Amino acid sequence: AKGAGPGAREPKVYTVKKGDRLWKISERAYGKGKGGEYNRIFEANKPMLKHPDKIYPGQVLRIPPL
C-alpha cells in the first residue's frame, strides 16, 4: 500500500479524561479551530455514544481521519 509505514493502518484512539468534551478532543486530534469536527468522532463511536455531550472518563474513542 502506498505510504503505509508500520502501524499506518491502525486507527487513532483517545481515552477520555475527566473534564473532556468532544469539542476539546476534536481540537486536540485535528488541530486548533477544528473543534467543529467533533461530530465525526461522535459518529465513529456510535452506538457506544448516545449523545455528543455524554462522554465519560475511561471511554476509549476511535478518532477517524479528517
mmCIF file of C-alpha atoms in Angstrom:
data_model
loop_
_atom_site.group_PDB
_atom_site.id
_atom_site.type_symbol
_atom_site.label_atom_id
_atom_site.label_comp_id
_atom_site.label_asym_id
_atom_site.label_seq_id
_atom_site.Cartn_x
_atom_site.Cartn_y
_atom_site.Cartn_z
ATOM 1 C CA ALA A 1 0.000 0.000 0.000
ATOM 2 C CA LYS A 2 1.205 3.472 -0.870
ATOM 3 C CA GLY A 3 2.732 5.354 2.064
ATOM 4 C CA ALA A 4 1.837 2.672 4.607
ATOM 5 C CA GLY A 5 4.504 2.608 7.268
ATOM 6 C CA PRO A 6 4.410 0.351 10.321
ATOM 7 C CA GLY A 7 1.114 0.897 12.131
ATOM 8 C CA ALA A 8 -0.216 3.247 9.460
ATOM 9 C CA ARG A 9 -3.492 1.336 9.256
ATOM 10 C CA GLU A 10 -4.185 1.498 12.974
ATOM 11 C CA PRO A 11 -6.963 3.940 13.801
ATOM 12 C CA LYS A 12 -6.112 6.553 16.396
ATOM 13 C CA VAL A 13 -7.789 6.155 19.739
ATOM 14 C CA TYR A 14 -8.229 8.513 22.657
ATOM 15 C CA THR A 15 -9.085 7.691 26.252
ATOM 16 C CA VAL A 16 -11.498 10.223 27.721
ATOM 17 C CA LYS A 17 -10.256 12.061 30.798
ATOM 18 C CA LYS A 18 -12.256 13.894 33.450
ATOM 19 C CA GLY A 19 -13.461 17.248 32.145
ATOM 20 C CA ASP A 20 -13.079 16.329 28.461
ATOM 21 C CA ARG A 21 -15.601 17.363 25.847
ATOM 22 C CA LEU A 22 -15.802 16.082 22.282
ATOM 23 C CA TRP A 23 -15.016 19.616 21.048
ATOM 24 C CA LYS A 24 -11.762 19.655 23.039
ATOM 25 C CA ILE A 25 -10.812 16.142 21.886
ATOM 26 C CA SER A 26 -11.516 17.162 18.284
ATOM 27 C CA GLU A 27 -9.237 20.207 18.559
ATOM 28 C CA ARG A 28 -6.504 18.031 20.075
ATOM 29 C CA ALA A 29 -6.828 15.383 17.359
ATOM 30 C CA TYR A 30 -7.348 17.592 14.304
ATOM 31 C CA GLY A 31 -5.740 20.885 15.278
ATOM 32 C CA LYS A 32 -6.725 24.294 16.568
ATOM 33 C CA GLY A 33 -10.002 25.580 15.195
ATOM 34 C CA LYS A 34 -11.202 22.091 14.260
ATOM 35 C CA GLY A 35 -13.444 21.566 17.296
ATOM 36 C CA GLY A 36 -16.429 21.645 14.976
ATOM 37 C CA GLU A 37 -15.334 18.273 13.587
ATOM 38 C CA TYR A 38 -16.374 16.638 16.872
ATOM 39 C CA ASN A 39 -19.408 15.104 15.145
ATOM 40 C CA ARG A 40 -17.020 12.963 13.080
ATOM 41 C CA ILE A 41 -15.708 11.437 16.338
ATOM 42 C CA PHE A 42 -19.244 11.065 17.681
ATOM 43 C CA GLU A 43 -20.427 9.224 14.546
ATOM 44 C CA ALA A 44 -17.374 6.929 14.585
ATOM 45 C CA ASN A 45 -18.171 5.866 18.138
ATOM 46 C CA LYS A 46 -21.829 5.012 17.838
ATOM 47 C CA PRO A 47 -23.586 3.073 19.222
ATOM 48 C CA MET A 48 -21.316 3.377 22.287
ATOM 49 C CA LEU A 49 -22.037 7.112 22.406
ATOM 50 C CA LYS A 50 -25.691 8.060 22.542
ATOM 51 C CA HIS A 51 -25.264 11.834 22.736
ATOM 52 C CA PRO A 52 -22.306 14.158 21.982
ATOM 53 C CA ASP A 53 -22.452 15.707 25.469
ATOM 54 C CA LYS A 54 -22.429 12.362 27.254
ATOM 55 C CA ILE A 55 -18.864 11.093 27.321
ATOM 56 C CA TYR A 56 -17.227 9.615 30.391
ATOM 57 C CA PRO A 57 -13.671 9.208 31.702
ATOM 58 C CA GLY A 58 -12.207 5.866 30.674
ATOM 59 C CA GLN A 59 -14.147 5.548 27.417
ATOM 60 C CA VAL A 60 -11.825 4.750 24.525
ATOM 61 C CA LEU A 61 -12.905 6.708 21.452
ATOM 62 C CA ARG A 62 -11.885 5.958 17.890
ATOM 63 C CA ILE A 63 -10.547 9.069 16.168
ATOM 64 C CA PRO A 64 -11.271 8.811 12.433
ATOM 65 C CA PRO A 65 -9.017 10.639 9.963
ATOM 66 C CA LEU A 66 -10.201 14.039 8.766
#
